[in-house]
mmCIF file of C-alpha atoms and ligand atoms in Angstrom:
data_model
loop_
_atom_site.group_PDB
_atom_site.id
_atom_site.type_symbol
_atom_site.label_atom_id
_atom_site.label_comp_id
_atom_site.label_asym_id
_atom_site.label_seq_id
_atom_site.Cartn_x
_atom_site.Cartn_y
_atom_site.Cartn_z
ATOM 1 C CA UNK U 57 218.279 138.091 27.743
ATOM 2 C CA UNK U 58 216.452 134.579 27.475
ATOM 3 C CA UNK U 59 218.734 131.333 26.264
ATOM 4 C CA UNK U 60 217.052 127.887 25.721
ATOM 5 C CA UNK U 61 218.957 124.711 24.472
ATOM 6 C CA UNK U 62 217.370 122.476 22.447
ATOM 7 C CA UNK U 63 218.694 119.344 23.296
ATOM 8 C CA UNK U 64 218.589 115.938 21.140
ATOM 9 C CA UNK U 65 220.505 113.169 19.409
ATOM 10 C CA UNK U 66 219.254 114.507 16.362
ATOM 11 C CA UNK U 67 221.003 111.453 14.056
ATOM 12 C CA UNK U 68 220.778 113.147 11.194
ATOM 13 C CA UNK U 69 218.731 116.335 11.802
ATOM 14 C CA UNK U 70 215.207 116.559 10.338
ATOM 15 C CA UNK U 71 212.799 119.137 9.081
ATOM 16 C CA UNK U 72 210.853 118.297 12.043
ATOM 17 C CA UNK U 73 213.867 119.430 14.486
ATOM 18 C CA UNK U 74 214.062 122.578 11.966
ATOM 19 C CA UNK U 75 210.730 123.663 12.180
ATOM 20 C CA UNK U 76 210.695 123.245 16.182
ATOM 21 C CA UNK U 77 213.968 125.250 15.705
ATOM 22 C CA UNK U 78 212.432 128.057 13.536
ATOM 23 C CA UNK U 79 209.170 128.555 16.104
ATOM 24 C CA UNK U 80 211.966 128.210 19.424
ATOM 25 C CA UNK U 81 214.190 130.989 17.726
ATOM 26 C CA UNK U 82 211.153 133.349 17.328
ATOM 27 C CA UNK U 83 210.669 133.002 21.349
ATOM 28 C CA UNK U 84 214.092 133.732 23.018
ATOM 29 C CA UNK U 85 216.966 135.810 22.368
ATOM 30 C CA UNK U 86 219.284 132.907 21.575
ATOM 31 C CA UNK U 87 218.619 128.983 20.831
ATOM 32 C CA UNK U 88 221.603 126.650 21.313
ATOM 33 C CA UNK U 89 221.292 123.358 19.555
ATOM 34 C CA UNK U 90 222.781 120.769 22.159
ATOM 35 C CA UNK U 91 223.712 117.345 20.456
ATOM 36 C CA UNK U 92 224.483 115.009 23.289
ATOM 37 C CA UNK U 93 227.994 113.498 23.064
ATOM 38 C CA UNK U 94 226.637 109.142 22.592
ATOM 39 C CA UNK U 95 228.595 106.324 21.535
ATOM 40 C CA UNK U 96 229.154 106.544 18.034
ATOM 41 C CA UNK U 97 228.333 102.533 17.869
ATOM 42 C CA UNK U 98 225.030 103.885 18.785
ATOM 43 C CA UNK U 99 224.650 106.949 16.059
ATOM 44 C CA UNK U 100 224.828 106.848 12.042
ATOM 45 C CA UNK U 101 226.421 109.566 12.207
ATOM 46 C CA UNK U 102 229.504 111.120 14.075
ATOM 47 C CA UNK U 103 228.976 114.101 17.194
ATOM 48 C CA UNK U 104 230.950 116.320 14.870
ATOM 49 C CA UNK U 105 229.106 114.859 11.702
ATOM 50 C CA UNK U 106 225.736 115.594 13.557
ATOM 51 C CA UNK U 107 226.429 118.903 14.839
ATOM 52 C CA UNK U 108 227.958 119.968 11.202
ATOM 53 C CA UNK U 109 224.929 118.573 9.229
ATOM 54 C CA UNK U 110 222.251 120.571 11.632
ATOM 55 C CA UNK U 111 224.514 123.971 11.977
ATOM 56 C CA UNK U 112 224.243 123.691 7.699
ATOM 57 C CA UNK U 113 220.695 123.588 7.662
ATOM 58 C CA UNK U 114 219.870 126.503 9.830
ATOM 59 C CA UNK U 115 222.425 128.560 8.247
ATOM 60 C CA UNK U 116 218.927 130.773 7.694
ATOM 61 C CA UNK U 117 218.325 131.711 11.327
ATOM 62 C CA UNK U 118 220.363 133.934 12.932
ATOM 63 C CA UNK U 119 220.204 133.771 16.238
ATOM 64 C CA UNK U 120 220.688 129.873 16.738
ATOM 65 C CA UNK U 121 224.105 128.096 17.509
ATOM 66 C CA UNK U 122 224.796 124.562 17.681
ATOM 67 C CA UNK U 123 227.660 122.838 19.833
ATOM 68 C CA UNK U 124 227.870 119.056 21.792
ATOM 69 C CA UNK U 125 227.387 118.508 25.173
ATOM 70 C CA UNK U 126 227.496 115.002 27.097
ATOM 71 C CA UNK U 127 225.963 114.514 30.522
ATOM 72 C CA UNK U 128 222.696 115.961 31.960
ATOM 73 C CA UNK U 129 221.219 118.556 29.735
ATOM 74 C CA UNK U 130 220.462 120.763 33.000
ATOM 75 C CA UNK U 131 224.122 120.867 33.423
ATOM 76 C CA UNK U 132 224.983 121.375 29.700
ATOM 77 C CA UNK U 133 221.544 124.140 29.938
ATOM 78 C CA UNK U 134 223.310 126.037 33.383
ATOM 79 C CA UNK U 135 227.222 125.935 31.841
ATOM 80 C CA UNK U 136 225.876 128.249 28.945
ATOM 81 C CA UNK U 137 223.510 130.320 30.678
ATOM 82 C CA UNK U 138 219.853 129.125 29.690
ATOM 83 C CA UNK U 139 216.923 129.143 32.260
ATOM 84 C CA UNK U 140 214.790 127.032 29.198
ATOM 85 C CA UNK U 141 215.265 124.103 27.581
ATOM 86 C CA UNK U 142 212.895 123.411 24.401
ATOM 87 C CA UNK U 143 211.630 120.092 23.414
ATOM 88 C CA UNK U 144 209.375 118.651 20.339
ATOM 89 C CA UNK U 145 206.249 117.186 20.663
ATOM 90 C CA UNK U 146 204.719 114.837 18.088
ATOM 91 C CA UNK U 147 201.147 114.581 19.061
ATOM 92 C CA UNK U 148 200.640 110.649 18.903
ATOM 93 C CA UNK U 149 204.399 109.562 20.514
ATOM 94 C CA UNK U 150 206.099 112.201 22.579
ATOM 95 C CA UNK U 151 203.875 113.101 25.371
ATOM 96 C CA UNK U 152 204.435 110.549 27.728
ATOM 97 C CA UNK U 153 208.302 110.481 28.174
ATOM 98 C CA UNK U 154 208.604 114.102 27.404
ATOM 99 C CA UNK U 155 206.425 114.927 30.171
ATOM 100 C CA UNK U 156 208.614 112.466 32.624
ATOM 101 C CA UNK U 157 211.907 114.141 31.643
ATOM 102 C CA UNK U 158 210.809 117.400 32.350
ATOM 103 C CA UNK U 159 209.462 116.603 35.359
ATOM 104 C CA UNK U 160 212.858 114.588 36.350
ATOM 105 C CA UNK U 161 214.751 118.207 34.872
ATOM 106 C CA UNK U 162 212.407 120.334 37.339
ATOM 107 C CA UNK U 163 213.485 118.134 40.401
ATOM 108 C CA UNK U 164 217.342 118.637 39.725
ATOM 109 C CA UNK U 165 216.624 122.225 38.482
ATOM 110 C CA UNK U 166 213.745 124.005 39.759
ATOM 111 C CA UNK U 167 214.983 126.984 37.921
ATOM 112 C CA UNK U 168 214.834 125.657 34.161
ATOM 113 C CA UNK U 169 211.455 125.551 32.302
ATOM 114 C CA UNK U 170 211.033 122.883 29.978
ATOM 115 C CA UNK U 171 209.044 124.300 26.552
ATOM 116 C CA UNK U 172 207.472 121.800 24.507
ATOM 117 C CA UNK U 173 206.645 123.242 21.011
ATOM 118 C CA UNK U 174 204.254 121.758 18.532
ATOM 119 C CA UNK U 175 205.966 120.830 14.737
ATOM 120 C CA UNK U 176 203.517 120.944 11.688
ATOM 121 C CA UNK U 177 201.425 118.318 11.042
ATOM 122 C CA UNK U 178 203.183 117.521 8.281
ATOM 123 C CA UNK U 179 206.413 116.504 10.854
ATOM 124 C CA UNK U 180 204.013 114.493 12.903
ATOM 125 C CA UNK U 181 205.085 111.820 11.884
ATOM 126 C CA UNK U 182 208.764 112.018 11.272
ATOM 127 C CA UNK U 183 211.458 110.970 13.525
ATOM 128 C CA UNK U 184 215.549 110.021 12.834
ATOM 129 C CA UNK U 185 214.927 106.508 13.236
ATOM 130 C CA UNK U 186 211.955 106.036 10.609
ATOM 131 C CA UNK U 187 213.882 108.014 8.191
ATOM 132 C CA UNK U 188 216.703 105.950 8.259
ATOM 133 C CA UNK U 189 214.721 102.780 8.069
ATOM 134 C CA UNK U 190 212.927 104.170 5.489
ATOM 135 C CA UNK U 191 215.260 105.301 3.446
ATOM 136 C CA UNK U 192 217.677 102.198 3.652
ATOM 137 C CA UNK U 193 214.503 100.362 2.331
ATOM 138 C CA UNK U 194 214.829 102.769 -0.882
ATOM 139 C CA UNK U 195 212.605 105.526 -0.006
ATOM 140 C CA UNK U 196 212.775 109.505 -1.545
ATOM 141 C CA UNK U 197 213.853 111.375 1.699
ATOM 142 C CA UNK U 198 213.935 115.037 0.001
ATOM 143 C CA UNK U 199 211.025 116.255 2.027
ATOM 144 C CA UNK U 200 211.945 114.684 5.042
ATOM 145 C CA UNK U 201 215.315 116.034 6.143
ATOM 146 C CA UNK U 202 217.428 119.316 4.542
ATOM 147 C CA UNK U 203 219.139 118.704 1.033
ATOM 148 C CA UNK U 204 222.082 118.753 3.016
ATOM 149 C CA UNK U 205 221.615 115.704 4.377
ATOM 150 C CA UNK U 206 220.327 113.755 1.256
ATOM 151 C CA UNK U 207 224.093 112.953 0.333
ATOM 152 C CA UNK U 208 225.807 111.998 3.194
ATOM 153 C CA UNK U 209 222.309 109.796 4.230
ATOM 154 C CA UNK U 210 222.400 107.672 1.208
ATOM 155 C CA UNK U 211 226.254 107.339 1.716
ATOM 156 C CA UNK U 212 226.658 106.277 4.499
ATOM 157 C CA UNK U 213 223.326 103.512 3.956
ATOM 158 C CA UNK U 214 225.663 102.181 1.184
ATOM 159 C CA UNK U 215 228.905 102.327 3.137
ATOM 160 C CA UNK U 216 226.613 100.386 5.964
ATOM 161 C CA UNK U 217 225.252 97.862 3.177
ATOM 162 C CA UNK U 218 229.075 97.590 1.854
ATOM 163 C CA UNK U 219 230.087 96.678 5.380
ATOM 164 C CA UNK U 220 227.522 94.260 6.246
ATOM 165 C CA UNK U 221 228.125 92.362 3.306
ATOM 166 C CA UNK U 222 231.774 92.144 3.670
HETATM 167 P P1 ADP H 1236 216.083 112.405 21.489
HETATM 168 O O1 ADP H 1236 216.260 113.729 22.161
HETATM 169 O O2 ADP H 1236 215.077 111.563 22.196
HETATM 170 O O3 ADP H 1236 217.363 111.710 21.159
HETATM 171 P P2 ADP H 1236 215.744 113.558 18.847
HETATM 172 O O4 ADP H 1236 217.147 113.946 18.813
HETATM 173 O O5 ADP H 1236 215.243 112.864 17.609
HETATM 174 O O6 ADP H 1236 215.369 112.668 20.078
HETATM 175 O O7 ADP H 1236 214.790 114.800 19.045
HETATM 176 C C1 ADP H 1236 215.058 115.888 19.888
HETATM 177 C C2 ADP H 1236 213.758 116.563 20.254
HETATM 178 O O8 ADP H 1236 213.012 116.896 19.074
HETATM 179 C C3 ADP H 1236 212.801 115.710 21.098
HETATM 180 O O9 ADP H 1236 212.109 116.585 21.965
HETATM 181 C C4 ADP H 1236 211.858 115.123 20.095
HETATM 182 O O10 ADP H 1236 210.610 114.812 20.675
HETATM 183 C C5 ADP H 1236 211.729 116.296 19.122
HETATM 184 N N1 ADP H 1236 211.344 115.881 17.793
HETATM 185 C C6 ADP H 1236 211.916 114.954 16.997
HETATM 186 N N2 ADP H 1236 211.283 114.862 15.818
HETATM 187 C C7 ADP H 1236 210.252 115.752 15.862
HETATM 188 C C8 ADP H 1236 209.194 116.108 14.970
HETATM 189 N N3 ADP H 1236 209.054 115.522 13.789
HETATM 190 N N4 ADP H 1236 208.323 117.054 15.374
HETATM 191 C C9 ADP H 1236 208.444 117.632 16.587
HETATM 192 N N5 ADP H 1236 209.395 117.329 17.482
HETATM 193 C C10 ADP H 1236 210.296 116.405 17.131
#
């Protein structure tokens, strides 16, 4: 039976992350999301928030689970039995440091494959970060992450607006 993780901060999720997740979850027998445990001074969003938000939006596919891990993702990859970890490339951004962390993965793990998957085009150019900038400038993000992110997104820009001007 093949397992990969899919690991990422994934703060909030994005179609991009679901599209790598839909062509990963046509290629093993079971794809765990892994969204690494970071300070939540450093996220929008909660660990539990994150993991909730992504495990909504691929309610669709069956054989994909998601659950938080903290540490090195060859660890979090051994502790539930995967032998491949899956990452996204974005053809203009990604290559460079994707390419290093796999190669610093293969020297503590020889026996983990790293899979880098291609999203759309269309995802090219989406990440977390530009969507939140984006859309705390005002920007329509309904084709950019799942509807079920559309609500808490624009709350908590407000909430972080409300704060800052407090
Ligand atoms: P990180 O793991 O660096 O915190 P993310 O959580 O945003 O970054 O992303 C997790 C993985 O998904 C990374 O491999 C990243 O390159 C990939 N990824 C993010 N956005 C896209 C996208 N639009 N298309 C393809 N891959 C993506």
């Amino acid at each position: 039976m093949s397992i990969a993780i899919y690991p990422g901060t994934f703060d909030p999720v994005t179609n991009g992350h679901i599209d790598i997740v839909e062509r990963a979850s046509k290629t093993v027998d079971h794809l765990t999301v892994g969204v690494v445990e970071i300070s939540s001074k450093r996220t929008m969003f909660t660990i539990d928030e994150r993991i909730s938000l992504f495990a909504e939006a691929i309610i669709h596919v069956p054989n994909v689970s998601v659950q938080s891990y903290s540490g090195l993702t060859v660890n979090a990859a051994r502790e539930i039995g995967a032998d491949v970890i899956v990452r996204g490339l974005r053809i203009t951004s990604d290559f460079e440091y994707e390419s290093e962390m796999a190669l610093m993965n293969r020297r503590m793990a020889e026996d983990i494959e790293t899979i880098c998957l291609f999203s759309a085009l269309e995802y090219q150019i989406l990440s977390s970060s530009r969507v939140k900038e984006v859309a705390a400038l005002g920007a329509d993000v309904s084709g950019l992450v799942p509807q079920n992110v559309w609500e808490p997104l624009s709350e908590r820009i407000a909430q972080t607006k409300q704060d800052n001007a407090s």
